[in-house]
Amino acid sequence: MTFATTASPTHTNFKIRADILDLKSSLIQWRRDFHRFPELGFKEKRTANAIAEKLTAWGIPHQTGIAQTGIVATIAGTKKGGNKVLAIRADMDALPIQEENIISYKSQIDGLMHACGHDGHTAIALGTAKYLWEHRADFSGTVKIIFQPAEEGPGGAKPMIEAGVLENPKVDAVIGLHLWNNLPLGTVGVRSGALMAATEYFYCKIMERGGHGALPHQTIDSILVAAQVVNTIHSIVSRNVSPLESAVISIGEFHAGSATNIIADSAMISGTVRFFNPEVGAKLVLRLEEAIAGVCAAHGASYELDYTKLYPPVINDYAIAELVRSVAETVIETPAGIVPECQTMGGEDVSFFLEAVAGCYFFLGSANPDKGLAYPHHHPRFNFDETVLATGVEIFARCVEKFLG
């Protein structure tokens, strides 16, 4: 097994074996192809076909059409030893964003863009599959590589689990990565416990009696009520959650009214609730409705509340997180390359996999300001340093060898 040390434009050193460095041009080519043709959740037909074609050409056993567009590749090691099973998960979907990058591989689909790095995740998973298939003698047991649809919503992880991707053979642990422009190239964000927050949404319609703007005493002003609801909601976290806990409630929409001299008879507000601790989450849901009900009652208004629990928090298993951390330290030879304080209130449906089996989801730093590659996720100019693709394959390969070795 031959290793080479490569240097990025930011002088970050990576210890990557020669066989994986040989995949570098292919990784970039695959990623750019996915980037040119982004697809929304459960519509990733072209992406899935491209993945399946490559797996077939390489001779890797796989199943297609799982949870509509999902794929699972299964690679059995030939080394004598144990029979454990490790899953690697990668998401495939894009976002409804118009790309503003001026690049040769710019999105060719109007209004759609890979603005979160899932094209890179898919390329890394493909490269890992190819490498592991060609080096089956380096590990025992089995690797399942899961190409998942619809992470951005409404969520493809749960349907894939319900379809049995963690069974036959039964998965013992799962790992996954997210290219992360909140960290610079040459770093890995990995920690045990809570990494990402639960993702929940609410939609509230406040209704009563509208009327003429000159005669407010004849109305119950829905805009006034909704405005007070917003102010009350924004006090929930600061006065109901311990300062040592993390939680946030944000209002994202406020719609009401149709004319300057008409008091609206209804107003709609919506927002998101994020937290790490499920006990905190239960309290937030309760206090949210109490706040809405209380303000509405004080004004004689009525309301309808629709609350959606989308994804649970991403909670990493201690032992698997330690596995990833120990591997990352051998790959990234950079001072302070491992970043344990990497929590985010962003959410991810990989949480369903981590609820089902022990696992670790980690961040792979991908920002390179020297190249202008530091725009945040979901920005129309999001892009990342493609040097990181080979690094992702190397980390996955070493995790397989250490877990199944």
Protein backbone atom coordinates (compact mmCIF):
# COMPACT_ATOMS: atom_id res chain seq x y z
CA MET A 1 0.00 0.00 0.00
CA THR A 2 1.71 3.18 -1.22
CA PHE A 3 0.99 6.61 0.23
CA ALA A 4 1.73 10.04 -1.17
CA THR A 5 1.60 13.43 0.46
CA THR A 6 -0.06 16.19 -1.50
CA ALA A 7 -0.19 19.91 -0.79
CA SER A 8 -3.20 22.12 -1.48
CA PRO A 9 -3.01 25.83 -2.34
CA THR A 10 -3.51 26.52 1.38
CA HIS A 11 -0.47 24.37 2.22
CA THR A 12 -2.54 21.64 3.85
CA ASN A 13 -0.97 18.20 3.75
CA PHE A 14 -2.99 15.05 3.15
CA LYS A 15 -1.64 11.52 3.46
CA ILE A 16 -3.44 9.80 0.60
CA ARG A 17 -2.49 6.47 -0.94
CA ALA A 18 -1.41 6.43 -4.57
CA ASP A 19 -4.35 4.33 -5.77
CA ILE A 20 -6.78 6.93 -4.47
CA LEU A 21 -4.77 9.80 -5.92
CA ASP A 22 -5.14 8.00 -9.26
CA LEU A 23 -8.92 8.45 -8.86
CA LYS A 24 -8.63 12.22 -8.47
CA SER A 25 -9.45 13.16 -12.07
CA SER A 26 -12.37 10.72 -12.17
CA LEU A 27 -13.76 12.06 -8.88
CA ILE A 28 -13.71 15.59 -10.27
CA GLN A 29 -15.24 14.47 -13.57
CA TRP A 30 -18.08 12.62 -11.80
CA ARG A 31 -18.74 15.49 -9.44
CA ARG A 32 -18.89 18.02 -12.25
CA ASP A 33 -21.26 15.84 -14.25
CA PHE A 34 -23.63 15.61 -11.28
CA HIS A 35 -23.25 19.35 -10.78
CA ARG A 36 -24.28 20.12 -14.36
CA PHE A 37 -27.49 18.13 -14.04
CA PRO A 38 -28.95 18.68 -10.55
CA GLU A 39 -32.19 16.96 -9.54
CA LEU A 40 -34.58 17.51 -6.65
CA GLY A 41 -35.49 14.92 -4.02
CA PHE A 42 -37.03 11.66 -5.29
CA LYS A 43 -36.43 12.89 -8.86
CA GLU A 44 -32.74 11.93 -9.06
CA LYS A 45 -33.30 9.59 -12.01
CA ARG A 46 -30.38 10.73 -14.15
CA THR A 47 -28.07 10.75 -11.13
CA ALA A 48 -29.19 7.26 -10.08
CA ASN A 49 -28.79 5.93 -13.61
CA ALA A 50 -25.26 7.32 -13.83
CA ILE A 51 -24.33 5.70 -10.51
CA ALA A 52 -25.87 2.36 -11.51
CA GLU A 53 -24.09 2.37 -14.86
CA LYS A 54 -20.71 2.80 -13.17
CA LEU A 55 -21.40 0.15 -10.54
CA THR A 56 -22.49 -2.26 -13.26
CA ALA A 57 -19.40 -1.54 -15.36
CA TRP A 58 -17.17 -2.22 -12.35
CA GLY A 59 -19.06 -5.41 -11.49
CA ILE A 60 -20.21 -4.20 -8.07
CA PRO A 61 -23.46 -5.84 -6.85
CA HIS A 62 -26.17 -3.26 -6.21
CA GLN A 63 -29.89 -2.67 -5.90
CA THR A 64 -31.72 0.24 -7.52
CA GLY A 65 -35.13 1.86 -7.12
CA ILE A 66 -35.05 1.82 -3.31
CA ALA A 67 -37.35 4.54 -1.94
CA GLN A 68 -37.91 5.51 -5.59
CA THR A 69 -34.39 6.56 -6.66
CA GLY A 70 -32.07 5.20 -3.95
CA ILE A 71 -29.25 2.73 -4.61
CA VAL A 72 -27.32 0.37 -2.33
CA ALA A 73 -24.01 -1.17 -3.42
CA THR A 74 -22.81 -4.20 -1.44
CA ILE A 75 -19.12 -5.08 -1.30
CA ALA A 76 -17.94 -8.18 0.57
CA GLY A 77 -14.35 -8.26 1.75
CA THR A 78 -12.28 -11.37 1.06
CA LYS A 79 -9.90 -11.10 4.02
CA LYS A 80 -10.39 -13.80 6.63
CA GLY A 81 -11.79 -12.52 9.88
CA GLY A 82 -15.06 -11.16 11.15
CA ASN A 83 -18.40 -10.68 9.48
CA LYS A 84 -19.36 -7.18 10.62
CA VAL A 85 -21.18 -4.81 8.26
CA LEU A 86 -20.39 -1.11 7.87
CA ALA A 87 -22.65 1.24 5.90
CA ILE A 88 -21.51 4.44 4.19
CA ARG A 89 -24.25 6.93 3.37
CA ALA A 90 -24.21 9.67 0.72
CA ASP A 91 -27.06 11.95 -0.41
CA MET A 92 -27.74 12.80 -4.07
CA ASP A 93 -30.31 15.60 -4.32
CA ALA A 94 -29.95 19.28 -5.23
CA LEU A 95 -31.79 22.49 -4.33
CA PRO A 96 -34.26 24.86 -6.07
CA ILE A 97 -31.64 27.61 -6.40
CA GLN A 98 -30.52 29.46 -9.54
CA GLU A 99 -26.74 29.09 -9.80
CA GLU A 100 -24.69 32.29 -10.11
CA ASN A 101 -21.22 30.72 -10.46
CA ILE A 102 -19.32 31.39 -13.68
CA ILE A 103 -17.77 27.95 -14.17
CA SER A 104 -17.46 25.47 -17.02
CA TYR A 105 -19.64 22.94 -15.18
CA LYS A 106 -22.41 25.35 -14.18
CA SER A 107 -25.88 23.87 -13.71
CA GLN A 108 -27.65 23.25 -16.99
CA ILE A 109 -31.06 23.02 -15.31
CA ASP A 110 -32.76 26.37 -14.85
CA GLY A 111 -33.64 27.06 -11.23
CA LEU A 112 -31.81 24.03 -9.81
CA MET A 113 -28.33 23.80 -8.31
CA HIS A 114 -26.10 21.58 -6.21
CA ALA A 115 -25.64 24.27 -3.56
CA CYS A 116 -24.88 22.03 -0.60
CA GLY A 117 -22.17 19.64 -1.78
CA HIS A 118 -24.26 16.54 -2.42
CA ASP A 119 -22.66 16.19 -5.85
CA GLY A 120 -19.36 15.85 -4.01
CA HIS A 121 -20.82 13.36 -1.53
CA THR A 122 -22.03 11.19 -4.40
CA ALA A 123 -18.67 11.34 -6.18
CA ILE A 124 -16.82 10.42 -2.97
CA ALA A 125 -19.15 7.46 -2.37
CA LEU A 126 -18.62 6.27 -5.96
CA GLY A 127 -14.86 6.57 -5.61
CA THR A 128 -14.99 4.68 -2.32
CA ALA A 129 -17.04 1.90 -3.92
CA LYS A 130 -14.56 1.55 -6.79
CA TYR A 131 -11.54 1.55 -4.50
CA LEU A 132 -13.00 -0.95 -2.02
CA TRP A 133 -14.12 -3.27 -4.82
CA GLU A 134 -10.59 -3.32 -6.20
CA HIS A 135 -9.10 -3.83 -2.71
CA ARG A 136 -11.50 -6.38 -1.23
CA ALA A 137 -8.55 -8.31 0.18
CA ASP A 138 -7.86 -5.49 2.63
CA PHE A 139 -10.93 -6.09 4.80
CA SER A 140 -13.29 -8.77 6.03
CA GLY A 141 -17.04 -8.41 6.48
CA THR A 142 -19.22 -6.28 4.23
CA VAL A 143 -19.59 -2.64 3.21
CA LYS A 144 -22.92 -1.23 2.11
CA ILE A 145 -22.73 2.08 0.25
CA ILE A 146 -26.08 3.86 0.40
CA PHE A 147 -26.90 6.51 -2.20
CA GLN A 148 -29.86 8.31 -0.66
CA PRO A 149 -32.43 10.60 -2.29
CA ALA A 150 -34.20 13.66 -0.91
CA GLU A 151 -32.09 14.76 2.05
CA GLU A 152 -33.13 18.36 1.48
CA GLY A 153 -36.73 17.31 1.95
CA PRO A 154 -39.02 15.59 2.52
CA GLY A 155 -36.36 13.07 3.53
CA GLY A 156 -35.16 9.87 1.91
CA ALA A 157 -33.37 8.24 4.85
CA LYS A 158 -36.48 6.99 6.63
CA PRO A 159 -38.07 5.45 3.50
CA MET A 160 -34.78 3.69 2.68
CA ILE A 161 -34.58 2.26 6.21
CA GLU A 162 -38.21 1.14 5.96
CA ALA A 163 -37.30 -0.54 2.65
CA GLY A 164 -34.70 -2.62 4.50
CA VAL A 165 -31.33 -1.12 3.53
CA LEU A 166 -29.96 -1.82 7.01
CA GLU A 167 -30.87 -5.52 6.78
CA ASN A 168 -29.71 -8.59 4.78
CA PRO A 169 -26.98 -8.37 5.92
CA LYS A 170 -27.74 -6.43 9.08
CA VAL A 171 -25.69 -3.24 9.42
CA ASP A 172 -23.61 -2.89 12.59
CA ALA A 173 -22.56 0.74 12.14
CA VAL A 174 -22.96 3.62 9.68
CA ILE A 175 -20.74 6.55 8.76
CA GLY A 176 -21.24 9.54 6.51
CA LEU A 177 -19.69 12.90 5.76
CA HIS A 178 -20.80 16.37 4.77
CA LEU A 179 -18.48 18.64 2.81
CA TRP A 180 -18.47 21.73 4.99
CA ASN A 181 -17.66 25.26 3.87
CA ASN A 182 -17.90 26.42 7.46
CA LEU A 183 -14.52 24.73 7.96
CA PRO A 184 -11.37 25.28 5.88
CA LEU A 185 -9.77 22.70 3.66
CA GLY A 186 -7.53 20.50 5.78
CA THR A 187 -9.85 20.09 8.74
CA VAL A 188 -12.33 17.47 9.90
CA GLY A 189 -15.17 18.29 12.27
CA VAL A 190 -15.92 15.21 14.35
CA ARG A 191 -17.44 14.80 17.80
CA SER A 192 -19.47 12.29 19.76
CA GLY A 193 -22.97 13.18 20.91
CA ALA A 194 -25.06 15.90 19.29
CA LEU A 195 -23.63 17.25 16.02
CA MET A 196 -26.68 18.69 14.23
CA ALA A 197 -30.05 19.85 15.49
CA ALA A 198 -33.55 18.50 15.12
CA THR A 199 -35.45 20.16 12.29
CA GLU A 200 -39.08 21.04 12.96
CA TYR A 201 -41.46 23.54 11.35
CA PHE A 202 -44.70 25.26 12.25
CA TYR A 203 -47.36 27.11 10.26
CA CYS A 204 -49.86 29.24 12.14
CA LYS A 205 -52.92 31.02 10.74
CA ILE A 206 -54.50 33.67 12.95
CA MET A 207 -58.09 34.51 12.06
CA GLU A 208 -60.85 36.87 13.14
CA ARG A 209 -62.78 39.91 11.96
CA GLY A 210 -61.31 42.31 9.43
CA GLY A 211 -62.72 45.67 8.43
CA HIS A 212 -62.06 49.27 7.45
CA GLY A 213 -58.77 50.80 8.52
CA ALA A 214 -60.63 53.87 9.83
CA LEU A 215 -62.83 51.78 12.12
CA PRO A 216 -60.47 49.47 14.02
CA HIS A 217 -62.89 49.17 16.95
CA GLN A 218 -65.16 47.10 14.71
CA THR A 219 -62.43 44.55 14.01
CA ILE A 220 -60.08 42.10 15.67
CA ASP A 221 -56.82 42.99 13.96
CA SER A 222 -55.06 39.78 12.86
CA ILE A 223 -51.84 41.64 12.03
CA LEU A 224 -51.65 43.14 15.51
CA VAL A 225 -52.30 39.72 17.07
CA ALA A 226 -49.76 37.99 14.82
CA ALA A 227 -47.12 40.64 15.57
CA GLN A 228 -47.55 40.06 19.29
CA VAL A 229 -47.39 36.30 18.71
CA VAL A 230 -44.05 36.77 16.93
CA ASN A 231 -42.65 38.83 19.82
CA THR A 232 -43.85 36.28 22.36
CA ILE A 233 -42.41 33.35 20.40
CA HIS A 234 -39.02 35.04 20.30
CA SER A 235 -38.95 35.09 24.10
CA ILE A 236 -39.57 31.35 24.51
CA VAL A 237 -35.96 30.17 24.23
CA SER A 238 -34.46 32.97 26.35
CA ARG A 239 -36.89 32.40 29.23
CA ASN A 240 -37.66 28.67 29.04
CA VAL A 241 -34.42 26.97 28.02
CA SER A 242 -31.32 26.72 30.18
CA PRO A 243 -28.46 28.95 28.95
CA LEU A 244 -26.35 25.76 28.94
CA GLU A 245 -28.61 24.18 26.32
CA SER A 246 -28.83 25.08 22.62
CA ALA A 247 -32.12 25.89 20.92
CA VAL A 248 -33.55 28.40 18.47
CA ILE A 249 -36.95 29.40 17.13
CA SER A 250 -36.92 31.56 14.01
CA ILE A 251 -39.86 33.12 12.16
CA GLY A 252 -39.37 32.86 8.42
CA GLU A 253 -42.69 34.05 7.00
CA PHE A 254 -45.33 36.67 7.86
CA HIS A 255 -48.12 37.21 5.34
CA ALA A 256 -51.20 39.38 5.82
CA GLY A 257 -53.32 42.06 4.23
CA SER A 258 -54.16 43.17 0.71
CA ALA A 259 -54.70 46.96 0.88
CA THR A 260 -53.54 50.00 2.84
CA ASN A 261 -56.95 50.83 4.29
CA ILE A 262 -58.23 47.34 5.11
CA ILE A 263 -57.57 45.57 8.40
CA ALA A 264 -56.83 41.98 7.42
CA ASP A 265 -59.09 39.23 8.70
CA SER A 266 -56.23 36.70 8.79
CA ALA A 267 -52.45 36.49 9.04
CA MET A 268 -50.07 33.60 8.49
CA ILE A 269 -46.71 33.11 10.18
CA SER A 270 -44.32 30.19 9.85
CA GLY A 271 -40.97 29.29 11.31
CA THR A 272 -38.52 26.62 12.35
CA VAL A 273 -37.61 25.09 15.71
CA ARG A 274 -34.12 23.65 16.29
CA PHE A 275 -32.63 21.85 19.30
CA PHE A 276 -30.19 19.10 20.29
CA ASN A 277 -31.91 17.73 23.42
CA PRO A 278 -35.28 16.03 22.78
CA GLU A 279 -36.49 17.07 26.26
CA VAL A 280 -35.86 20.69 25.32
CA GLY A 281 -37.69 20.11 22.05
CA ALA A 282 -40.78 18.80 23.85
CA LYS A 283 -40.86 21.91 26.04
CA LEU A 284 -40.50 24.22 23.02
CA VAL A 285 -43.47 22.63 21.24
CA LEU A 286 -45.63 23.00 24.34
CA ARG A 287 -44.62 26.61 25.00
CA LEU A 288 -45.05 27.55 21.33
CA GLU A 289 -48.71 26.61 21.28
CA GLU A 290 -49.28 28.08 24.74
CA ALA A 291 -47.83 31.39 23.52
CA ILE A 292 -50.02 31.44 20.41
CA ALA A 293 -53.14 30.41 22.32
CA GLY A 294 -52.54 32.94 25.08
CA VAL A 295 -52.04 35.93 22.81
CA CYS A 296 -55.01 34.98 20.64
CA ALA A 297 -57.23 34.53 23.70
CA ALA A 298 -56.23 37.96 25.01
CA HIS A 299 -57.47 39.55 21.77
CA GLY A 300 -60.45 37.29 21.10
CA ALA A 301 -58.82 35.79 18.01
CA SER A 302 -58.69 32.18 16.90
CA TYR A 303 -55.86 30.22 15.31
CA GLU A 304 -54.88 27.07 13.45
CA LEU A 305 -51.46 25.55 14.13
CA ASP A 306 -49.78 22.93 11.97
CA TYR A 307 -46.57 21.56 13.52
CA THR A 308 -44.22 19.23 11.59
CA LYS A 309 -41.38 17.19 13.08
CA LEU A 310 -39.13 16.69 10.07
CA TYR A 311 -35.78 15.28 11.29
CA PRO A 312 -34.53 14.32 14.77
CA PRO A 313 -31.12 15.58 15.98
CA VAL A 314 -27.94 13.98 14.63
CA ILE A 315 -26.42 12.11 17.58
CA ASN A 316 -23.05 10.43 17.04
CA ASP A 317 -22.06 7.23 18.86
CA TYR A 318 -18.95 7.65 20.99
CA ALA A 319 -17.08 4.58 19.72
CA ILE A 320 -17.75 5.22 16.02
CA ALA A 321 -16.91 8.92 16.40
CA GLU A 322 -13.62 7.88 18.00
CA LEU A 323 -13.00 5.57 15.04
CA VAL A 324 -13.51 8.43 12.57
CA ARG A 325 -11.42 10.84 14.65
CA SER A 326 -8.50 8.41 14.90
CA VAL A 327 -8.62 7.79 11.14
CA ALA A 328 -8.86 11.48 10.28
CA GLU A 329 -5.77 12.20 12.35
CA THR A 330 -3.78 9.83 10.15
CA VAL A 331 -5.04 11.40 6.92
CA ILE A 332 -4.88 15.14 7.61
CA GLU A 333 -1.43 16.20 8.71
CA THR A 334 -2.33 19.73 9.73
CA PRO A 335 -2.00 21.37 13.15
CA ALA A 336 -5.46 21.60 14.74
CA GLY A 337 -6.87 19.61 11.82
CA ILE A 338 -9.46 17.90 14.01
CA VAL A 339 -12.24 20.25 15.11
CA PRO A 340 -14.46 18.85 17.89
CA GLU A 341 -16.40 22.09 18.43
CA CYS A 342 -18.26 21.82 15.17
CA GLN A 343 -21.92 21.71 16.17
CA THR A 344 -24.53 23.42 14.03
CA MET A 345 -28.23 24.12 14.38
CA GLY A 346 -28.64 22.89 10.82
CA GLY A 347 -30.42 19.55 10.41
CA GLU A 348 -29.84 16.36 8.40
CA ASP A 349 -31.94 13.23 7.90
CA VAL A 350 -28.89 11.01 8.37
CA SER A 351 -30.21 11.25 11.94
CA PHE A 352 -32.65 8.42 11.14
CA PHE A 353 -29.74 6.11 10.30
CA LEU A 354 -27.99 7.08 13.54
CA GLU A 355 -31.15 6.35 15.50
CA ALA A 356 -31.31 2.87 13.95
CA VAL A 357 -27.66 1.81 14.41
CA ALA A 358 -24.50 3.18 16.01
CA GLY A 359 -22.79 5.65 13.73
CA CYS A 360 -20.95 8.88 13.11
CA TYR A 361 -21.64 11.77 10.75
CA PHE A 362 -18.74 14.18 10.34
CA PHE A 363 -17.80 17.38 8.54
CA LEU A 364 -14.99 17.49 5.99
CA GLY A 365 -13.67 21.04 5.64
CA SER A 366 -13.98 22.17 2.01
CA ALA A 367 -13.63 25.97 1.97
CA ASN A 368 -10.67 27.61 0.24
CA PRO A 369 -10.90 31.43 0.38
CA ASP A 370 -7.72 31.73 -1.71
CA LYS A 371 -9.71 30.31 -4.64
CA GLY A 372 -12.91 32.18 -3.80
CA LEU A 373 -14.46 28.91 -2.65
CA ALA A 374 -15.91 29.97 0.68
CA TYR A 375 -19.54 30.89 0.02
CA PRO A 376 -21.93 29.26 2.52
CA HIS A 377 -24.20 26.32 1.86
CA HIS A 378 -27.45 27.06 -0.02
CA HIS A 379 -25.89 30.21 -1.52
CA PRO A 380 -26.21 30.63 -5.33
CA ARG A 381 -22.41 30.86 -5.55
CA PHE A 382 -21.65 27.89 -3.30
CA ASN A 383 -18.70 25.80 -4.46
CA PHE A 384 -15.87 23.89 -2.80
CA ASP A 385 -12.22 22.91 -3.32
CA GLU A 386 -12.31 19.61 -5.23
CA THR A 387 -9.03 18.57 -3.60
CA VAL A 388 -11.23 17.35 -0.77
CA LEU A 389 -12.84 14.59 -2.86
CA ALA A 390 -9.83 12.26 -2.68
CA THR A 391 -9.49 13.04 1.02
CA GLY A 392 -13.06 11.86 1.57
CA VAL A 393 -12.35 8.57 -0.19
CA GLU A 394 -9.19 8.07 1.86
CA ILE A 395 -11.00 8.63 5.16
CA PHE A 396 -13.83 6.28 4.20
CA ALA A 397 -11.40 3.58 3.03
CA ARG A 398 -9.40 3.72 6.25
CA CYS A 399 -12.56 3.64 8.35
CA VAL A 400 -13.60 0.45 6.51
CA GLU A 401 -10.19 -1.15 7.00
CA LYS A 402 -10.10 -0.25 10.70
CA PHE A 403 -13.69 -1.29 11.45
CA LEU A 404 -13.63 -4.45 9.34
CA GLY A 405 -9.90 -5.09 9.22
